C-alpha positions as a printed NumPy array, in Angstrom:
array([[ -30.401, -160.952,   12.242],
       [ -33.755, -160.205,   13.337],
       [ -35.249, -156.699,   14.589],
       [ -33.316, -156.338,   17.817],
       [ -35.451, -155.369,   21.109],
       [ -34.947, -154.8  ,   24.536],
       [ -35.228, -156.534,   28.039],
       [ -34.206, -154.42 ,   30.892],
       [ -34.693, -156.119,   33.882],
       [ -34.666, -153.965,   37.346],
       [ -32.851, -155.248,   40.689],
       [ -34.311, -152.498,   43.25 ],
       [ -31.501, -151.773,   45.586],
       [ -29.023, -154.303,   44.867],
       [ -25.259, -153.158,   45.902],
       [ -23.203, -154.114,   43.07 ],
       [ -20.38 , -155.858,   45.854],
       [ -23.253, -158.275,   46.859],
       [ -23.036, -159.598,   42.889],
       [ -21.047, -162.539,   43.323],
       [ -20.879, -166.137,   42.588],
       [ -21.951, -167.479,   46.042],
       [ -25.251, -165.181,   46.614],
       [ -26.189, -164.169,   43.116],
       [ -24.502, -166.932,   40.762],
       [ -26.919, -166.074,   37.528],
       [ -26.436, -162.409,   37.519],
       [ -22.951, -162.916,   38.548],
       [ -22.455, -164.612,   35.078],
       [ -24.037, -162.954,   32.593],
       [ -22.299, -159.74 ,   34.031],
       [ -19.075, -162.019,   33.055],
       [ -20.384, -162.768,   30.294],
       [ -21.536, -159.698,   28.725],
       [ -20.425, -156.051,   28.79 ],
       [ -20.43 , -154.538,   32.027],
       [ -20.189, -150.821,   33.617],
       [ -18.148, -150.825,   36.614],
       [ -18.163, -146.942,   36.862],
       [ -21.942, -146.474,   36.466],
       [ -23.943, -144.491,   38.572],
       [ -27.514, -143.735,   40.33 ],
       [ -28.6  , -140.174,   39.662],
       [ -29.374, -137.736,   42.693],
       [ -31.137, -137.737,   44.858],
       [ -30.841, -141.634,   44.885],
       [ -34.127, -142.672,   45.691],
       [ -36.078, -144.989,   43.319],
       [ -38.258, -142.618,   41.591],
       [ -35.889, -140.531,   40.935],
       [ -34.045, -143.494,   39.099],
       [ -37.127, -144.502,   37.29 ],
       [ -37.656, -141.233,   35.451],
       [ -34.107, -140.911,   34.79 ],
       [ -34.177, -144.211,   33.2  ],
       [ -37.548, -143.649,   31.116],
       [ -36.526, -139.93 ,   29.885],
       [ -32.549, -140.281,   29.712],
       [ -32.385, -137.119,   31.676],
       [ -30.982, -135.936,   35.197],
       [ -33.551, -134.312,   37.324],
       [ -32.199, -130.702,   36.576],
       [ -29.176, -129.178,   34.585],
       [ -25.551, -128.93 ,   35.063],
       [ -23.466, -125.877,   35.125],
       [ -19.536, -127.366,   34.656],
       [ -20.004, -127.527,   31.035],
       [ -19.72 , -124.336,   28.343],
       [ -22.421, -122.062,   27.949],
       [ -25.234, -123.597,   25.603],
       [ -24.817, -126.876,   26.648],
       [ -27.154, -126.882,   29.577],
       [ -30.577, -125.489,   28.525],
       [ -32.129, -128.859,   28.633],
       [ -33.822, -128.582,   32.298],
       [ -34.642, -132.377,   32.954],
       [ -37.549, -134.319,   34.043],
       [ -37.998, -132.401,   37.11 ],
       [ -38.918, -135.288,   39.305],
       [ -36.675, -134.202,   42.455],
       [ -37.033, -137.224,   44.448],
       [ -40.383, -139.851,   45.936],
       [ -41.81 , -136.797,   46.819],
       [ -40.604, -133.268,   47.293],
       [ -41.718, -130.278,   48.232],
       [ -42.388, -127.132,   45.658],
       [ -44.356, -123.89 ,   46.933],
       [ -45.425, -122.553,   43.525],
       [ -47.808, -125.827,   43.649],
       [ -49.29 , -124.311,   47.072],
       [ -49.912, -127.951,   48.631],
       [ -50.105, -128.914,   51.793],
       [ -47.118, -130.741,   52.092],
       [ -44.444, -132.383,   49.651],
       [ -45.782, -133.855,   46.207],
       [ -45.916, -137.103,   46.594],
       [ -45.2  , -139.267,   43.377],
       [ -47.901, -142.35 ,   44.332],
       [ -50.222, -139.585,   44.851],
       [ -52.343, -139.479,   41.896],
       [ -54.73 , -136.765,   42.489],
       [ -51.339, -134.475,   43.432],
       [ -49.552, -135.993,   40.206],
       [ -52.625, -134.43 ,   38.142],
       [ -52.341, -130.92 ,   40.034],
       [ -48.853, -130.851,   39.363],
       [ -48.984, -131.979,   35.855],
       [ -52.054, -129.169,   35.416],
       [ -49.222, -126.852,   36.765],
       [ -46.348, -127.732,   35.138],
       [ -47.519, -128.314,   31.434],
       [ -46.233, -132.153,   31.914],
       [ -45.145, -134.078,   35.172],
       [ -41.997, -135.324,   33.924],
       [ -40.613, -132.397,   32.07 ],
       [ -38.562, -134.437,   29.6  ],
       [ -40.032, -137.059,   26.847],
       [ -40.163, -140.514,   28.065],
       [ -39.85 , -143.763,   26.144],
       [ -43.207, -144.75 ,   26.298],
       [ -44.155, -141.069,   24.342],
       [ -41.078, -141.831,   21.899],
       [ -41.511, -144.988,   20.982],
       [ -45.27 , -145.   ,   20.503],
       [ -44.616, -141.755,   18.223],
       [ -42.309, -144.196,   16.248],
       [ -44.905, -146.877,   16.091],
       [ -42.882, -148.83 ,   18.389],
       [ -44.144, -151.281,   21.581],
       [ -43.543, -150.563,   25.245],
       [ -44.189, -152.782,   27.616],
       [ -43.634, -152.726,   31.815],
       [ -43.826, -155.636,   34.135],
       [ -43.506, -154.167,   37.892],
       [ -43.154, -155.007,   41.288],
       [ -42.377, -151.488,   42.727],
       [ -44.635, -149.27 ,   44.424],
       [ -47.988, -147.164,   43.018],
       [ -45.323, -144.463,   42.139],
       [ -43.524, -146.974,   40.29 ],
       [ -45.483, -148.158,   37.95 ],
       [ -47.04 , -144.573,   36.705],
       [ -43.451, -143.014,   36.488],
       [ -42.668, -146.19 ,   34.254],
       [ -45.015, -145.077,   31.478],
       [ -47.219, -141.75 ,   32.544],
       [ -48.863, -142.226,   28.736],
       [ -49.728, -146.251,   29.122],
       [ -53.621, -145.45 ,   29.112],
       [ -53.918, -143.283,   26.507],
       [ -51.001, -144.458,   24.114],
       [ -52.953, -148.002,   25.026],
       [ -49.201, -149.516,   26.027],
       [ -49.5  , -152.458,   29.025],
       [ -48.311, -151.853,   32.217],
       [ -48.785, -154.722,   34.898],
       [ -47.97 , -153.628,   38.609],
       [ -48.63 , -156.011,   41.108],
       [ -50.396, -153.423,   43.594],
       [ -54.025, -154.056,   41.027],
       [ -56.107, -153.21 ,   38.113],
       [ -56.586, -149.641,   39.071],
       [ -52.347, -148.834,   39.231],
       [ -52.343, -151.491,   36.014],
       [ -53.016, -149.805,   32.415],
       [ -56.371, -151.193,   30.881],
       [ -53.91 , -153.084,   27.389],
       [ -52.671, -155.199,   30.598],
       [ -55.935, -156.967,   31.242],
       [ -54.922, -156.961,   34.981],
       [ -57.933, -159.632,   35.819],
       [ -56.902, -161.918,   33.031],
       [ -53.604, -162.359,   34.244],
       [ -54.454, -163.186,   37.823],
       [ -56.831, -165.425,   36.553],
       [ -54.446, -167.227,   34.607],
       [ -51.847, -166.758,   37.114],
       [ -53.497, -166.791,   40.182],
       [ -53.837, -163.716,   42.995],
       [ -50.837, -161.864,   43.578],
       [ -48.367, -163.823,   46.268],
       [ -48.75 , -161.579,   49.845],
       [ -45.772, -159.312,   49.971],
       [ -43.501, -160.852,   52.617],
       [ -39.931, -160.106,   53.619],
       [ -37.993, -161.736,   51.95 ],
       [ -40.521, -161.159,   49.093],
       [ -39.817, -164.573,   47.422],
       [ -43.341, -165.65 ,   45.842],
       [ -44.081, -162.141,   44.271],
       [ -40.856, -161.617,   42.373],
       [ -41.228, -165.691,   41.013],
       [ -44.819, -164.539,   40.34 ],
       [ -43.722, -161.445,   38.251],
       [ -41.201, -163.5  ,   36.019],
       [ -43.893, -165.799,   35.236],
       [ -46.042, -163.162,   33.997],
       [ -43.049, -161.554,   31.898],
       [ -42.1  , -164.924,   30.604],
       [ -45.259, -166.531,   29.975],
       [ -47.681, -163.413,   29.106],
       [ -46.09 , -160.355,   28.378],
       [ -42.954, -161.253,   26.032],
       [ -45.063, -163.809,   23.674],
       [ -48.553, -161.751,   23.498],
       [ -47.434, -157.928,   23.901],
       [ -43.991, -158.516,   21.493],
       [ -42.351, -155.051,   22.566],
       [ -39.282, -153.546,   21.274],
       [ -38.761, -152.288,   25.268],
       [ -39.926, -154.585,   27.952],
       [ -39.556, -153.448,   31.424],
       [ -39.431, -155.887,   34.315],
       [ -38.92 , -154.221,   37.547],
       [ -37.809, -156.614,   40.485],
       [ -38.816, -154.859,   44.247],
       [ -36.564, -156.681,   45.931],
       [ -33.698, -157.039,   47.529],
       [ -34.744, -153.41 ,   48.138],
       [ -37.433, -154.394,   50.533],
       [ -35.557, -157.012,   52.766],
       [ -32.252, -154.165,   52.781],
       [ -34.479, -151.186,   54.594],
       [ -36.581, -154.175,   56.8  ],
       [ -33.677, -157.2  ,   57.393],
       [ -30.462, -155.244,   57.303],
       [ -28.097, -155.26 ,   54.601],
       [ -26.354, -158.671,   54.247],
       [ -28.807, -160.554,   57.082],
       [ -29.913, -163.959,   56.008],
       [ -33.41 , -162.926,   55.02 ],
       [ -31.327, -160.227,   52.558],
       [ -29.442, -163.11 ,   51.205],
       [ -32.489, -164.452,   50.804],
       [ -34.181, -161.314,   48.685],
       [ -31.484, -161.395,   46.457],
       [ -31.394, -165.345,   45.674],
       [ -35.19 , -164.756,   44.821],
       [ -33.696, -162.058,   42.279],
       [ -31.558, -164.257,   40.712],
       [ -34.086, -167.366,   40.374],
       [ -36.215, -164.885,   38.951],
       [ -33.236, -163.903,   36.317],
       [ -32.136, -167.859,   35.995],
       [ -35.702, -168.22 ,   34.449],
       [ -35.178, -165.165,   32.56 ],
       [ -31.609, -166.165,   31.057],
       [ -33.258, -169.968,   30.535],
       [ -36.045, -168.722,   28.506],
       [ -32.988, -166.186,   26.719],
       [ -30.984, -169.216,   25.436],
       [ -33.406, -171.347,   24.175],
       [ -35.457, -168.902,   22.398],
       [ -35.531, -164.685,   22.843],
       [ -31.573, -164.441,   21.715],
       [ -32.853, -165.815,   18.534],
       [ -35.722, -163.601,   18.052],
       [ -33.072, -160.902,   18.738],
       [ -33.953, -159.697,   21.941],
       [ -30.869, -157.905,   24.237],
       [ -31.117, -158.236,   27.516],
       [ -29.612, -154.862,   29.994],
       [ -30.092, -155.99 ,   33.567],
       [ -28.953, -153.004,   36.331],
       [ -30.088, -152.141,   39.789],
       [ -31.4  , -148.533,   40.546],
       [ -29.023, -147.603,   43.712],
       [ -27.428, -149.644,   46.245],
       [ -28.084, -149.236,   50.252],
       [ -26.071, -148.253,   52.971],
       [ -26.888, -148.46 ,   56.916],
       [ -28.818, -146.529,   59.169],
       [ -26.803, -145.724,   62.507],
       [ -29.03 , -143.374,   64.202],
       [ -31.8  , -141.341,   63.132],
       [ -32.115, -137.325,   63.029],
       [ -35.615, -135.15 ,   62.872],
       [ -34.166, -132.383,   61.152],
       [ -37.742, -130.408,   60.989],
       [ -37.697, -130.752,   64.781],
       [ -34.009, -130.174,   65.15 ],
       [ -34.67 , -126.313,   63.236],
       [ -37.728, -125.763,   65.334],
       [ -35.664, -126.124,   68.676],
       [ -33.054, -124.085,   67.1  ],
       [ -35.932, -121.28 ,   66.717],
       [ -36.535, -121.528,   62.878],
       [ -40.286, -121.838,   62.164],
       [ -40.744, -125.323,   60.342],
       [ -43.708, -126.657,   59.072],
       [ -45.003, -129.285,   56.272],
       [ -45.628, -125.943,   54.376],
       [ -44.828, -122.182,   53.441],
       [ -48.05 , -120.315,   55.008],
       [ -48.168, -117.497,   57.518],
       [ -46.398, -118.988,   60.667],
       [ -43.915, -121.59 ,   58.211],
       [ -40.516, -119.985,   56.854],
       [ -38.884, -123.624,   56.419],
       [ -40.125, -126.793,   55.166],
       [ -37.757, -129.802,   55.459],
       [ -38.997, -132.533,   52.969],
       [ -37.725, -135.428,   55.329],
       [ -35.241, -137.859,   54.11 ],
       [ -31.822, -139.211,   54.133],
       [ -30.982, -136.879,   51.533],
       [ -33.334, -134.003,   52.149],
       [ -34.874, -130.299,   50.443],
       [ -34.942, -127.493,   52.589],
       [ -37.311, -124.464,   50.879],
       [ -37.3  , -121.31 ,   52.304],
       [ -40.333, -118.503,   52.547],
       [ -40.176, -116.44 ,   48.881],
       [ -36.18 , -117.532,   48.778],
       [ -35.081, -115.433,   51.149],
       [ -31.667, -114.722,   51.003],
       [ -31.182, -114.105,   54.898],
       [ -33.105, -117.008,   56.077],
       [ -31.362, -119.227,   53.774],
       [ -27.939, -118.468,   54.795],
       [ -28.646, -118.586,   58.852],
       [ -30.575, -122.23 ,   57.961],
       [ -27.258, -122.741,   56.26 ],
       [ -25.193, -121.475,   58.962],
       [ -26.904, -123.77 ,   61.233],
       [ -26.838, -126.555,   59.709],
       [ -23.298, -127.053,   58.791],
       [ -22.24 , -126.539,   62.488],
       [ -24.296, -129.948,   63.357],
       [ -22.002, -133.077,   63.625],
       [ -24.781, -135.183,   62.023],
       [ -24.767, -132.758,   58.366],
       [ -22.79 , -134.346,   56.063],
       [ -22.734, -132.566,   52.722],
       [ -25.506, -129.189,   51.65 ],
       [ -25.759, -128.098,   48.012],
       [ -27.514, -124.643,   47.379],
       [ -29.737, -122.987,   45.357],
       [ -27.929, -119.773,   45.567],
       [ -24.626, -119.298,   45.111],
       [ -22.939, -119.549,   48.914],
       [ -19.331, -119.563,   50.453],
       [ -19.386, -123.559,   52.171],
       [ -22.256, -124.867,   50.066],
       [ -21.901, -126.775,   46.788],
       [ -23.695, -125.458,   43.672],
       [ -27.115, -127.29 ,   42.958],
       [ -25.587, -128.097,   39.689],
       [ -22.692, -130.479,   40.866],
       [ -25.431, -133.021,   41.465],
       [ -27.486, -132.202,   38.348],
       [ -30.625, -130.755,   39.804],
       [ -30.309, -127.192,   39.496],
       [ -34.019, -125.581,   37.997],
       [ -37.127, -124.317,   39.04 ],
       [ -38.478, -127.402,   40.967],
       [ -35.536, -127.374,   43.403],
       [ -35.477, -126.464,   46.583],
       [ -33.259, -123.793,   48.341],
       [ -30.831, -126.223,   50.152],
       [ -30.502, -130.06 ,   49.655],
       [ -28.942, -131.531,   52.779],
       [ -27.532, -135.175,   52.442],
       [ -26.833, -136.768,   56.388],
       [ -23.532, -137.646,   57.309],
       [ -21.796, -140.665,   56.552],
       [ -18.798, -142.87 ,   56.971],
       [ -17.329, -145.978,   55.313],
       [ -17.965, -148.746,   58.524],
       [ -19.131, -151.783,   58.109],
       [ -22.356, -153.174,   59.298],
       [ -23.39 , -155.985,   61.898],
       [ -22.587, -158.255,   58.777],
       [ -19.602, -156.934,   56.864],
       [ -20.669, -154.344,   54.369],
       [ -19.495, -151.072,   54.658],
       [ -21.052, -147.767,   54.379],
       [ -22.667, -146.045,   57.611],
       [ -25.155, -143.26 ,   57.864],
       [ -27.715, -140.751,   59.871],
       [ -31.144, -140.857,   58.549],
       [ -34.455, -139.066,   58.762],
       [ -37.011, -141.69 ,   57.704],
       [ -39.06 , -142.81 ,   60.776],
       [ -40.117, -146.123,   59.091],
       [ -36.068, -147.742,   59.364],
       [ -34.859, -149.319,   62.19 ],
       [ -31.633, -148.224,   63.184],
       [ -29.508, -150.969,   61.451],
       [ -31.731, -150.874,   58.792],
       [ -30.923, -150.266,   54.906],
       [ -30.856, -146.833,   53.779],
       [ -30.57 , -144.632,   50.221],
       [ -30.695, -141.222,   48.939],
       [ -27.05 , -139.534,   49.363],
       [ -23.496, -140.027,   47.821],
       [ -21.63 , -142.794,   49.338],
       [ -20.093, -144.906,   46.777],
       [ -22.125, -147.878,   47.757],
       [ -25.617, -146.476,   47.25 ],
       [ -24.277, -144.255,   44.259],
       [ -22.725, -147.286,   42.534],
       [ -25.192, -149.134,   40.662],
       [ -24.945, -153.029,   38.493],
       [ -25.262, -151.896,   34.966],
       [ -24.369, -155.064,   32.102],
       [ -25.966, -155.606,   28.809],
       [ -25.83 , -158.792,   26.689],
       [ -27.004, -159.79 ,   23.205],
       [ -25.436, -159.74 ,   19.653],
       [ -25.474, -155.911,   19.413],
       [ -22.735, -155.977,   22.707],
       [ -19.508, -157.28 ,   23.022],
       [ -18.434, -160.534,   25.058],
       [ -16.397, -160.235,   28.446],
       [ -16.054, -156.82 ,   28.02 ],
       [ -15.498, -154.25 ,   30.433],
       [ -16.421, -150.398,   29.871],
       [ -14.307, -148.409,   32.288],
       [ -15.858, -144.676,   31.101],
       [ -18.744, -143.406,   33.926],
       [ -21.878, -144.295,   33.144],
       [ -25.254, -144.408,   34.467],
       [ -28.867, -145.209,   33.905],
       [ -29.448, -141.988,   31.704],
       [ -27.685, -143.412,   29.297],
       [ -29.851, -146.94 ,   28.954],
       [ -32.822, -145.398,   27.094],
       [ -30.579, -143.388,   24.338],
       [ -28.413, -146.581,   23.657],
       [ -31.424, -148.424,   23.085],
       [ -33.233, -145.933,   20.839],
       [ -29.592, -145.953,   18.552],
       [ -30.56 , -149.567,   17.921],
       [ -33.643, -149.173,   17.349],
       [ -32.982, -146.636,   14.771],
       [ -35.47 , -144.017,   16.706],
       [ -34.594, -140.756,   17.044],
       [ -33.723, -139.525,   20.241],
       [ -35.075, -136.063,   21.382],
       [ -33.145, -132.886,   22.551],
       [ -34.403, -133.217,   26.41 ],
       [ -32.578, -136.313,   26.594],
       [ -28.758, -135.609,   28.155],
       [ -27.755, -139.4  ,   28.507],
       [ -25.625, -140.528,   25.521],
       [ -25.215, -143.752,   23.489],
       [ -22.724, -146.385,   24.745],
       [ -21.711, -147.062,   21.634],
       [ -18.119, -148.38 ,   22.947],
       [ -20.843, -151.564,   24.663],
       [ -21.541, -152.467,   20.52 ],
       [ -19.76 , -155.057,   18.98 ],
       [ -19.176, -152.617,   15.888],
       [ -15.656, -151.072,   16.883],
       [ -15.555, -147.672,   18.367],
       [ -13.553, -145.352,   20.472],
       [ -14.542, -145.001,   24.143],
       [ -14.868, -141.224,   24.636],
       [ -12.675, -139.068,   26.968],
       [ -13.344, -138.745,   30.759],
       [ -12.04 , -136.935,   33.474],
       [ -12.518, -136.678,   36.981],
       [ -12.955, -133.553,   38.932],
       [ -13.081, -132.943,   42.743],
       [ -15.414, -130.017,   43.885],
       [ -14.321, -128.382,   47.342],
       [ -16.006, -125.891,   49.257],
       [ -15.682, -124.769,   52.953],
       [ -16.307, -122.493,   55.689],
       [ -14.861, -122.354,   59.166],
       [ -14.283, -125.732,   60.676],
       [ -16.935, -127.058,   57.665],
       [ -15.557, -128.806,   55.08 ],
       [ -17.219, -130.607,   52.383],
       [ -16.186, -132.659,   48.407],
       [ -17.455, -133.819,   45.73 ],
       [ -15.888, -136.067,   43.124],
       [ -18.063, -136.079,   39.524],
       [ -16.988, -137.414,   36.029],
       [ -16.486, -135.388,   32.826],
       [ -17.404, -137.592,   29.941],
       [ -16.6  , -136.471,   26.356],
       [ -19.81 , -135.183,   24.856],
       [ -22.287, -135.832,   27.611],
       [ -23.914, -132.356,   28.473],
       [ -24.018, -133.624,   32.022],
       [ -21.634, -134.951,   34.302],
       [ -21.509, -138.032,   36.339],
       [ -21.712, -138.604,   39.991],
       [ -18.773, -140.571,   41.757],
       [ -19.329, -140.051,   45.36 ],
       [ -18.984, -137.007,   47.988],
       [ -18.382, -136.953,   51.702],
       [ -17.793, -134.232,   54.627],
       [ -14.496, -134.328,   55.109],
       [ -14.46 , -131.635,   58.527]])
């Protein structure tokens, strides 16, 4: 058998029910086909960036606490959501993660942007090849592979030579290729464009033992068209061309020359039903909010969906009447704290408990409706840019959490299904057990080594329900214990009063 390497190909957004034979018939097959993860999961908060340096490290964004002492001291990768805000880097506002001069301060500050070793680092330490193909945002592309310059590794984004790494030779490939397609909704021409460069330039002249492709859509056409509109369909039939080509090229030649292919999406989407300033909702209420701590600021709400709350030097009192407040709002859903607090859930039920965090994390409320065309799962928001009816990501419904995880090759077993929870912390370790490539300590995912053909017993899992309430408040939590993952997994949480 030859040296096995790795495909993973990226689906931004795509809800795992939209998978089926009728909108997405070449994904739909080789998840048949192949080994699949029903149970896995999109790490908090479930925004894309999040996801990417969860992927590229195999770590959650902070540490757990519902495991033994000693089992937690890895503190993760630190990257608490697109952007988020931190006082101790005194900026003006959140970090933003396609903010390069801000990624620089804060990797100045912390020692290293993302705390935890990513792929690119491990596998160029090993002499290994890393390669990324991407679609997604400025962000995107530098979370992929922080190292790509100066470990000389290609990375090809879309968005030009600049966001590109030099070993990608951004200006040869468009003028092989051609410019980059416009970006339209559905964005058709761009994610045919990026499988051509994968299939015809990257995989025969940069031979990596990872290869990222990273597909944009149906991400785009979910926030912009509405989840399940015809221009969604759409999005995610460009996907799946995109993957046709990929499986086409798979067959006839790359599943000889040992490549694996693990295709996933990063979150799913749910619907936005109305939309909620929450900065401007604390200001009415008398709190002073601002964009940051200074002398008139006590509270600054990084907006979201799934929002931080920071609080002036921590304080305990202002903390607990933001709490107070909050919680007595029909449009909260679910608040994790810092602090220990009787209502809130711990920080460390959603894995992000460390120094980076904020003081509360506040996800908006949601219910299990259906959309204008079928697909359930309703929520507030507090991102200006989406429509009301518009797709929406970030919290703990089951339908953003639950993400399309398969993997196919000769190292994984044939129409095989993998009930134990797992998620896409666990992609980069399984790979690097294949690779024969040590793993480092910072990484928390584990090896699926019940997806290899060679027999082995799937570990023991349990699932726990965190409760926690105050008043008329009432609030749960459902994770996944997984036998020897430091870490647990997320299954889905909800305000329940």
């Amino acid at each position: 058998m030859p040296r096995p390497r790795f495909l993973f190909v990226l689906f931004d957004g795509l809800r795992r029910d939209m998978v089926r034979a009728d909108t997405a018939p070449a994904i739909h097959g080789f998840r048949q086909t192949w080994t699949d993860f029903p149970n896995s999961a999109s790490v908090f908060p479930v925004e894309t960036r999040v996801q990417v340096s969860s992927f590229v490290t195999g770590s959650f964004p902070g540490h757990a606490a519902l495991h033994p002492a000693g089992d937690n001291q890895r503190p993760g990768h630190g990257i608490m959501g697109n952007s988020f805000y931190d006082p101790d880097l005194g900026f003006d506002g959140p970090m933003d993660t396609s903010d390069d001069a801000k990624m620089t301060a804060a990797a100045k500050h912390y020692g290293r942007l993302q705390g935890s070793r990513n792929i690119g680092e491990i596998l160029h330490e090993a002499g290994r090849k890393y390669a990324v193909v991407t679609t997604g945002k400025i962000g995107n592309a530098r979370l992929l592979n922080l190292g790509a310059a100066s470990q000389g590794q290609p990375v090809f984004s879309i968005w030009g030579a600049d966001i590109s790494s030099p070993a990608a030779e951004f200006d040869a490939v468009v003028e092989r290729f051609g410019p980059v397609p416009e970006q339209q909704l559905p964005n058709v021409a761009v994610m045919d464009y990026a499988a051509s460069v994968l299939l015809e330039e990257f995989i025969p002249k940069h031979d990596a033992d990872v290869q990222v492709v990273w597909f944009n859509e149906p991400d785009l056409s979910f926030h912009y068209r509405e989840i399940g509109s015809p221009e969604s369909l759409r999005a995610i039939k460009a996907v799946d061309d995109a993957f046709r080509r990929i499986l086409d090229w798979w067959e006839a030649v790359g599943r000889e020359e040992g490549w694996q292919i693990v295709a996933a999406s990063d979150h799913g989407q749910i619907t936005v039903t109305g939309q909620i300033n929450v900065a401007d909702e604390l200001a009415k209420a008398g709190f002073r909010v601002g964009r940051a701590i200074g002398p008139d600021v006590d509270v600054v709400v990084k907006r979201s969906y799934a929002g931080g709350i920071s609080i002036r030097d921590r304080d305990p009192e202002i903390t607990e009447k933001v709490f107070d407040w909050l919680i007595r709002q029909d449009w909260c859903g679910l608040v994790f704290s810092r602090e220990e607090r009787q209502g809130a859930l711990p920080m460390s039920a959603i894995n992000v408990a460390g120094s980076r965090a904020p003081d509360l994390y506040m996800v908006l409320r949601t219910s299990d409706g259906a959309n204008a065309h079928g697909y359930p799962g309703l929520a507030y928001a507090d991102n200006g840019d989406i429509s009301v009816g518009g797709g929406m990501h970030g919290g703990l419904h089951q339908h953003e959490l639950n993400n399309l995880l398969t993997a196919g090759g000769d190292l994984f077993r044939e129409a095989h299904v993998v009930e134990t929870p797992t998620g896409l912390v666990d992609i980069v370790p399984t790979m690097l057990a294949a690779l024969e490539v040590e793993a480092p300590e910072s990484m928390t995912g584990r090896v699926l080594a019940e997806a290899f053909r060679i027999e082995t017993r799937p570990p023991f899992w349990q699932e726990m329900l965190l409760r926690a309430e105050r008043g008329d408040y009432a609030q749960e939590l459902r994770v996944a214990q997984v036998e020897g993952a430091p870490n647990h997994y997320l299954r889905g949480g909800r305000r329940t009063a």
